[in-house]
CSV table of C-alpha atoms in Angstrom, one decimal:
chain,number,residue,atom,x,y,z
A,1,UNK,CA,15.0,25.0,-14.1
A,2,UNK,CA,15.2,23.4,-10.6
A,3,UNK,CA,12.2,22.2,-8.6
A,4,UNK,CA,12.4,21.9,-4.9
A,5,UNK,CA,10.5,19.4,-2.7
A,6,UNK,CA,10.4,19.5,1.1
A,7,UNK,CA,9.8,16.0,2.4
A,8,UNK,CA,9.3,14.4,5.8
A,9,UNK,CA,10.9,10.9,5.8
A,10,UNK,CA,9.6,8.2,8.0
A,11,UNK,CA,9.2,4.4,8.1
A,12,UNK,CA,6.2,2.3,9.0
A,13,UNK,CA,7.3,-0.9,10.7
A,14,UNK,CA,10.4,-0.8,8.5
A,15,UNK,CA,9.0,0.4,5.2
A,16,UNK,CA,9.9,3.9,4.0
A,17,UNK,CA,7.2,6.6,3.7
A,18,UNK,CA,8.3,9.9,2.2
A,19,UNK,CA,5.7,12.6,2.8
A,20,UNK,CA,5.9,15.4,0.3
A,21,UNK,CA,5.0,18.4,2.5
A,22,UNK,CA,6.0,21.1,0.0
A,23,UNK,CA,6.5,21.4,-3.8
A,24,UNK,CA,3.8,18.9,-4.9
A,25,UNK,CA,2.0,20.0,-8.1
A,26,UNK,CA,-1.1,22.1,-7.8
A,27,UNK,CA,-4.1,20.2,-8.9
A,28,UNK,CA,-7.8,21.2,-9.4
A,29,UNK,CA,-10.1,20.9,-6.5
A,30,UNK,CA,-11.9,17.8,-7.6
A,31,UNK,CA,-12.4,14.4,-6.0
A,32,UNK,CA,-9.0,12.9,-5.3
A,33,UNK,CA,-9.7,9.9,-7.6
A,34,UNK,CA,-9.9,12.5,-10.4
A,35,UNK,CA,-6.8,14.2,-9.1
A,36,UNK,CA,-5.0,10.9,-9.3
A,37,UNK,CA,-5.8,10.6,-13.0
A,38,UNK,CA,-4.6,14.2,-13.6
A,39,UNK,CA,-1.4,13.5,-11.6
A,40,UNK,CA,-0.6,10.3,-13.6
A,41,UNK,CA,-1.3,12.1,-16.9
A,42,UNK,CA,0.6,15.3,-16.3
A,43,UNK,CA,2.9,15.0,-13.3
A,44,UNK,CA,4.1,11.5,-13.0
A,45,UNK,CA,7.7,12.8,-13.4
A,46,UNK,CA,7.4,14.0,-9.7
A,47,UNK,CA,6.7,10.4,-8.6
A,48,UNK,CA,9.6,9.0,-10.7
A,49,UNK,CA,12.0,11.7,-9.5
A,50,UNK,CA,11.2,11.3,-5.8
A,51,UNK,CA,10.8,7.5,-5.7
A,52,UNK,CA,13.4,6.2,-8.1
A,53,UNK,CA,17.2,6.4,-7.8
A,54,UNK,CA,19.2,8.5,-7.2
A,55,UNK,CA,16.8,10.1,-4.7
A,56,UNK,CA,14.9,7.0,-3.8
A,57,UNK,CA,15.3,3.2,-4.3
A,58,UNK,CA,13.5,0.0,-5.3
A,59,UNK,CA,11.2,-0.1,-2.3
A,60,UNK,CA,10.6,3.6,-1.9
A,61,UNK,CA,7.0,4.8,-1.2
A,62,UNK,CA,5.5,8.1,-0.4
A,63,UNK,CA,2.5,10.4,-0.4
A,64,UNK,CA,1.4,13.9,-1.2
A,65,UNK,CA,-1.2,15.7,1.0
A,66,UNK,CA,-4.0,17.8,-0.6
A,67,UNK,CA,-7.1,19.6,0.7
A,68,UNK,CA,-10.0,17.2,0.9
A,69,UNK,CA,-12.8,17.5,-1.7
A,70,UNK,CA,-15.2,15.5,0.5
A,71,UNK,CA,-16.6,17.5,3.4
A,72,UNK,CA,-16.4,14.5,5.7
A,73,UNK,CA,-12.6,14.2,5.4
A,74,UNK,CA,-9.8,16.1,7.0
A,75,UNK,CA,-7.5,15.9,4.0
A,76,UNK,CA,-6.8,14.0,0.8
A,77,UNK,CA,-3.8,11.9,-0.1
A,78,UNK,CA,-2.2,10.7,-3.3
A,79,UNK,CA,0.0,7.6,-2.7
A,80,UNK,CA,3.1,7.4,-4.8
A,81,UNK,CA,5.7,4.6,-5.0
A,82,UNK,CA,8.0,2.9,-7.4
A,83,UNK,CA,5.0,0.9,-8.9
A,84,UNK,CA,2.8,4.0,-9.6
A,85,UNK,CA,0.2,6.2,-8.0
A,86,UNK,CA,-1.8,3.7,-5.9
A,87,UNK,CA,-5.5,3.8,-5.0
A,88,UNK,CA,-4.6,3.1,-1.3
A,89,UNK,CA,-1.6,2.2,0.8
A,90,UNK,CA,-1.9,1.0,4.4
A,91,UNK,CA,1.7,1.4,5.5
A,92,UNK,CA,1.7,4.8,3.7
A,93,UNK,CA,-1.4,5.9,5.6
A,94,UNK,CA,0.1,5.0,9.0
A,95,UNK,CA,3.3,6.9,8.0
A,96,UNK,CA,1.4,9.9,6.6
A,97,UNK,CA,-0.8,10.3,9.7
A,98,UNK,CA,2.2,10.0,12.1
A,99,UNK,CA,4.3,12.5,10.1
A,100,UNK,CA,1.4,15.0,9.5
A,101,UNK,CA,0.3,15.0,13.2
A,102,UNK,CA,3.8,15.2,14.7
A,103,UNK,CA,5.0,17.9,12.3
A,104,UNK,CA,1.8,20.0,12.6
A,105,UNK,CA,0.7,19.7,8.9
A,106,UNK,CA,-2.8,18.6,9.8
A,107,UNK,CA,-5.1,19.8,12.6
A,108,UNK,CA,-7.8,17.1,13.1
A,109,UNK,CA,-11.3,18.2,13.8
A,110,UNK,CA,-11.4,15.6,16.6
A,111,UNK,CA,-8.2,14.9,18.4
A,112,UNK,CA,-7.1,11.3,18.0
A,113,UNK,CA,-9.1,10.8,14.8
A,114,UNK,CA,-8.8,11.8,11.2
A,115,UNK,CA,-10.7,10.9,8.0
A,116,UNK,CA,-8.7,10.7,4.8
A,117,UNK,CA,-9.9,11.0,1.2
A,118,UNK,CA,-8.0,8.4,-0.8
A,119,UNK,CA,-8.6,7.4,-4.5
A,120,UNK,CA,-10.0,4.1,-3.1
A,121,UNK,CA,-12.5,5.9,-0.9
A,122,UNK,CA,-12.8,7.4,2.6
A,123,UNK,CA,-10.4,5.9,5.2
A,124,UNK,CA,-11.0,6.6,8.9
A,125,UNK,CA,-8.0,6.6,11.2
A,126,UNK,CA,-7.5,6.7,14.9
A,127,UNK,CA,-4.2,7.4,16.6
A,128,UNK,CA,-2.7,7.5,20.1
A,129,UNK,CA,-0.5,10.4,21.0
A,130,UNK,CA,1.9,10.9,23.9
A,131,UNK,CA,4.2,13.8,24.6
A,132,UNK,CA,3.7,15.2,21.1
A,133,UNK,CA,4.6,11.9,19.4
A,134,UNK,CA,2.2,9.4,17.7
A,135,UNK,CA,2.7,6.0,19.3
A,136,UNK,CA,0.3,4.0,17.2
A,137,UNK,CA,-2.2,4.3,14.4
A,138,UNK,CA,-5.2,2.2,13.4
A,139,UNK,CA,-6.7,2.6,9.9
A,140,UNK,CA,-10.2,1.5,9.1
A,141,UNK,CA,-9.7,0.5,5.5
A,142,UNK,CA,-11.9,0.4,2.5
A,143,UNK,CA,-14.2,-2.6,2.0
A,144,UNK,CA,-12.2,-5.6,1.1
A,145,UNK,CA,-13.2,-8.8,-0.6
A,146,UNK,CA,-12.1,-12.1,-2.2
A,147,UNK,CA,-12.5,-11.5,-6.0
A,148,UNK,CA,-11.7,-15.0,-7.2
A,149,UNK,CA,-10.7,-18.1,-5.5
A,150,UNK,CA,-8.4,-21.0,-6.6
A,151,UNK,CA,-7.0,-19.4,-9.8
A,152,UNK,CA,-4.6,-21.9,-11.4
A,153,UNK,CA,-1.5,-20.5,-13.1
A,154,UNK,CA,1.8,-21.8,-14.3
A,155,UNK,CA,4.8,-20.0,-12.9
A,156,UNK,CA,8.1,-20.7,-14.7
A,157,UNK,CA,10.6,-22.4,-12.4
A,158,UNK,CA,7.9,-23.2,-9.8
A,159,UNK,CA,5.2,-25.0,-11.7
A,160,UNK,CA,1.5,-24.8,-11.3
A,161,UNK,CA,0.2,-22.7,-8.4
A,162,UNK,CA,-3.3,-22.1,-7.1
A,163,UNK,CA,-3.8,-18.6,-5.9
A,164,UNK,CA,-6.6,-16.4,-4.7
A,165,UNK,CA,-7.2,-12.9,-6.0
A,166,UNK,CA,-8.2,-10.6,-3.1
A,167,UNK,CA,-8.7,-6.9,-2.8
A,168,UNK,CA,-7.7,-4.7,0.2
A,169,UNK,CA,-7.2,-1.3,-1.5
A,170,UNK,CA,-5.1,-3.0,-4.2
A,171,UNK,CA,-5.5,-6.4,-5.9
A,172,UNK,CA,-3.3,-9.2,-4.6
A,173,UNK,CA,-2.4,-12.6,-5.7
A,174,UNK,CA,-2.6,-14.5,-2.4
A,175,UNK,CA,-0.3,-17.5,-2.3
A,176,UNK,CA,-0.4,-20.1,0.5
A,177,UNK,CA,1.9,-23.2,1.0
A,178,UNK,CA,1.0,-26.0,-1.5
A,179,UNK,CA,2.7,-28.8,-3.3
A,180,UNK,CA,4.9,-26.6,-5.6
A,181,UNK,CA,5.6,-24.0,-2.9
A,182,UNK,CA,6.4,-25.1,0.6
A,183,UNK,CA,6.6,-21.7,2.3
A,184,UNK,CA,8.9,-18.7,3.0
A,185,UNK,CA,11.6,-20.7,4.9
A,186,UNK,CA,14.6,-21.0,2.6
A,187,UNK,CA,13.4,-18.4,0.2
A,188,UNK,CA,15.8,-15.4,-0.3
A,189,UNK,CA,14.6,-11.9,-1.1
A,190,UNK,CA,15.8,-12.5,-4.7
A,191,UNK,CA,13.7,-15.7,-4.9
A,192,UNK,CA,10.6,-13.8,-3.7
A,193,UNK,CA,11.1,-11.0,-6.2
A,194,UNK,CA,11.8,-13.3,-9.2
A,195,UNK,CA,8.9,-15.7,-8.6
A,196,UNK,CA,6.5,-12.7,-7.9
A,197,UNK,CA,7.5,-11.1,-11.2
A,198,UNK,CA,6.8,-14.4,-13.0
A,199,UNK,CA,3.5,-14.9,-11.1
A,200,UNK,CA,2.3,-11.5,-12.0
A,201,UNK,CA,3.2,-11.9,-15.7
A,202,UNK,CA,1.4,-15.2,-15.8
A,203,UNK,CA,-1.7,-13.8,-14.2
A,204,UNK,CA,-1.8,-10.9,-16.6
A,205,UNK,CA,-2.6,-13.3,-19.4
A,206,UNK,CA,-5.6,-14.9,-17.6
A,207,UNK,CA,-6.8,-12.6,-14.9
A,208,UNK,CA,-7.8,-8.9,-15.0
A,209,UNK,CA,-10.0,-8.1,-11.9
A,210,UNK,CA,-11.9,-4.8,-12.1
A,211,UNK,CA,-13.3,-3.1,-9.0
A,212,UNK,CA,-17.1,-3.4,-9.1
A,213,UNK,CA,-17.6,0.2,-8.0
A,214,UNK,CA,-14.6,1.9,-9.8
A,215,UNK,CA,-13.3,0.6,-13.1
A,216,UNK,CA,-10.2,2.7,-12.7
A,217,UNK,CA,-9.0,0.2,-10.1
A,218,UNK,CA,-8.0,-3.0,-11.9
A,219,UNK,CA,-5.3,-5.6,-12.4
A,220,UNK,CA,-3.2,-7.7,-10.1
A,221,UNK,CA,0.0,-5.6,-9.4
A,222,UNK,CA,0.8,-7.1,-6.0
A,223,UNK,CA,1.6,-10.5,-4.6
A,224,UNK,CA,1.5,-11.7,-1.0
A,225,UNK,CA,3.2,-15.0,-0.1
A,226,UNK,CA,1.7,-16.3,3.1
A,227,UNK,CA,3.1,-18.7,5.7
A,228,UNK,CA,2.9,-19.9,9.3
A,229,UNK,CA,4.0,-17.4,12.0
A,230,UNK,CA,7.4,-17.7,13.6
A,231,UNK,CA,6.2,-17.0,17.1
A,232,UNK,CA,3.0,-16.9,19.2
A,233,UNK,CA,2.9,-13.1,18.9
A,234,UNK,CA,1.5,-13.4,15.4
A,235,UNK,CA,-1.2,-15.4,13.6
A,236,UNK,CA,0.5,-15.4,10.1
A,237,UNK,CA,3.6,-14.3,8.3
A,238,UNK,CA,3.9,-12.8,4.8
A,239,UNK,CA,6.1,-11.3,2.1
A,240,UNK,CA,4.4,-8.6,0.1
A,241,UNK,CA,5.7,-7.9,-3.4
A,242,UNK,CA,5.0,-4.7,-5.3
A,243,UNK,CA,6.6,-2.6,-8.1
A,244,UNK,CA,9.3,-4.3,-10.1
A,245,UNK,CA,11.6,-5.4,-7.4
A,246,UNK,CA,10.2,-4.3,-4.0
A,247,UNK,CA,9.4,-6.4,-1.0
A,248,UNK,CA,7.4,-4.5,1.7
A,249,UNK,CA,9.4,-4.4,5.0
A,250,UNK,CA,6.1,-4.1,6.8
A,251,UNK,CA,3.3,-6.7,6.7
A,252,UNK,CA,1.5,-4.4,4.3
A,253,UNK,CA,-1.7,-2.6,5.2
A,254,UNK,CA,-3.7,-3.3,2.0
A,255,UNK,CA,-2.0,-6.7,1.9
A,256,UNK,CA,-3.2,-7.5,5.5
A,257,UNK,CA,-6.7,-6.3,4.5
A,258,UNK,CA,-6.7,-8.5,1.4
A,259,UNK,CA,-5.4,-11.5,3.4
A,260,UNK,CA,-8.2,-11.1,6.0
A,261,UNK,CA,-10.8,-10.8,3.3
A,262,UNK,CA,-9.5,-14.0,1.7
A,263,UNK,CA,-9.5,-15.9,5.1
A,264,UNK,CA,-13.0,-14.6,6.0
A,265,UNK,CA,-14.4,-15.6,2.6
A,266,UNK,CA,-13.0,-19.1,3.1
A,267,UNK,CA,-14.5,-19.5,6.5
A,268,UNK,CA,-11.2,-19.2,8.4
A,269,UNK,CA,-11.6,-15.8,10.1
A,270,UNK,CA,-14.8,-14.6,11.7
A,271,UNK,CA,-16.2,-11.1,12.1
A,272,UNK,CA,-14.7,-9.6,15.2
A,273,UNK,CA,-11.6,-11.8,15.0
A,274,UNK,CA,-8.1,-10.4,15.3
A,275,UNK,CA,-5.3,-11.3,12.9
A,276,UNK,CA,-1.7,-10.4,13.8
A,277,UNK,CA,0.3,-10.3,10.7
A,278,UNK,CA,4.1,-10.6,10.7
A,279,UNK,CA,6.5,-9.2,8.1
A,280,UNK,CA,9.8,-10.7,6.8
A,281,UNK,CA,11.7,-8.6,9.3
A,282,UNK,CA,9.5,-9.5,12.2
A,283,UNK,CA,7.4,-6.4,12.6
A,284,UNK,CA,3.7,-6.9,13.2
A,285,UNK,CA,0.4,-5.3,12.1
A,286,UNK,CA,-2.6,-5.9,14.3
A,287,UNK,CA,-5.5,-6.6,11.9
A,288,UNK,CA,-9.1,-7.1,12.7
A,289,UNK,CA,-12.3,-8.0,10.8
A,290,UNK,CA,-14.6,-5.2,12.0
A,291,UNK,CA,-17.7,-6.1,10.1
A,292,UNK,CA,-19.3,-7.7,7.0
A,293,UNK,CA,-19.5,-5.5,3.9
A,294,UNK,CA,-21.0,-5.5,0.4
A,295,UNK,CA,-18.9,-4.4,-2.6
A,296,UNK,CA,-21.2,-4.4,-5.6
A,297,UNK,CA,-22.3,-8.1,-6.0
A,298,UNK,CA,-19.5,-9.3,-3.7
A,299,UNK,CA,-19.6,-10.1,0.0
A,300,UNK,CA,-16.6,-8.8,1.9
A,301,UNK,CA,-15.4,-7.2,5.1
A,302,UNK,CA,-14.6,-3.9,6.7
A,303,UNK,CA,-11.0,-4.4,7.9
A,304,UNK,CA,-8.8,-2.4,10.3
A,305,UNK,CA,-5.1,-2.5,10.6
A,306,UNK,CA,-3.0,-1.1,13.5
A,307,UNK,CA,0.7,-0.3,13.4
A,308,UNK,CA,3.3,2.3,14.2
A,309,UNK,CA,5.6,4.7,12.3
A,310,UNK,CA,8.6,6.8,13.2
A,311,UNK,CA,9.8,10.1,11.6
A,312,UNK,CA,13.5,9.8,10.7
A,313,UNK,CA,14.3,13.2,9.2
A,314,UNK,CA,13.5,16.2,7.1
A,315,UNK,CA,14.7,16.2,3.5
A,316,UNK,CA,14.8,19.0,0.9
A,317,UNK,CA,15.2,17.4,-2.5
A,318,UNK,CA,16.2,19.2,-5.7
A,319,UNK,CA,15.2,18.1,-9.2
A,320,UNK,CA,17.4,20.0,-11.6
A,321,UNK,CA,16.6,19.8,-15.3
A,322,UNK,CA,20.4,20.1,-16.1
A,323,UNK,CA,20.8,16.7,-14.4
A,324,UNK,CA,20.6,13.9,-17.1
A,325,UNK,CA,19.1,11.7,-14.3
A,326,UNK,CA,16.7,14.4,-13.1
A,327,UNK,CA,13.6,12.2,-13.5
A,328,UNK,CA,15.1,9.1,-11.9
A,329,UNK,CA,16.1,5.7,-13.0
A,330,UNK,CA,15.6,2.1,-12.0
A,331,UNK,CA,18.1,-0.8,-12.5
A,332,UNK,CA,16.5,-3.8,-14.3
């Protein structure tokens, strides 16, 4: 048996976004958070086949569009990547909106604006279009907050670190320069991956954050290493780690949201302030603290993140059951 998937490949500020426009599994018409549970339980082979080698790679990310369950949303999205089926993905949202609008997959109720049903909640998006192409996208992300500050953890090979656990659609360990980590300068990609893996393993023994409004969202699966900017066109620089070996080529949409929530909670970023966030490859997301927010018993922010994406091609992918590597693999 051979399954066929039609995909629109794009990248958001350098990070790949593969939009599955055809061939995704049929799912019941229920809230997308419930569809995520069904997908993970019954159809995760689709994610592995499309994200892992030989059809993907260690930093592959993507999404599948579905009809919205919520009446106030234009469509629903499941975010898939090497690390799993995520509640939310900022770079993925920018790539999905760009691809869907340019390729005619979605007809917004209001030109220049869409609302997306994600497993993390409703995400409103505005975009600027010129000559049939989407020039830029701004997503108004889910409420974000600092879950726990100054968590001390021992990371083998680095020593004791103090990190903040912050939520921006996914939970992040936020690391800033300190005595046992001087910053990103001099760190190779392999260094970032190795230390991130050890940091996540160490945190798993002591820290298990649970979203106050959705217990299905839990655990620290991402890390964001933060440093000073390299130029006056940005306010901060970062390396976002996810999956087993992935470093986000963009500044990370949920990562930028988590970073702004952390800075705001510590009195370093006011409501209304902008935060231009630089990636390892020099691309920039334009973040902004739009407003205060309440997330259960926590105080947080409503963040927005602006960026751009470019469609790079159409891709028809076959998954053939005769292929011993049909469902993908990942080198350890």
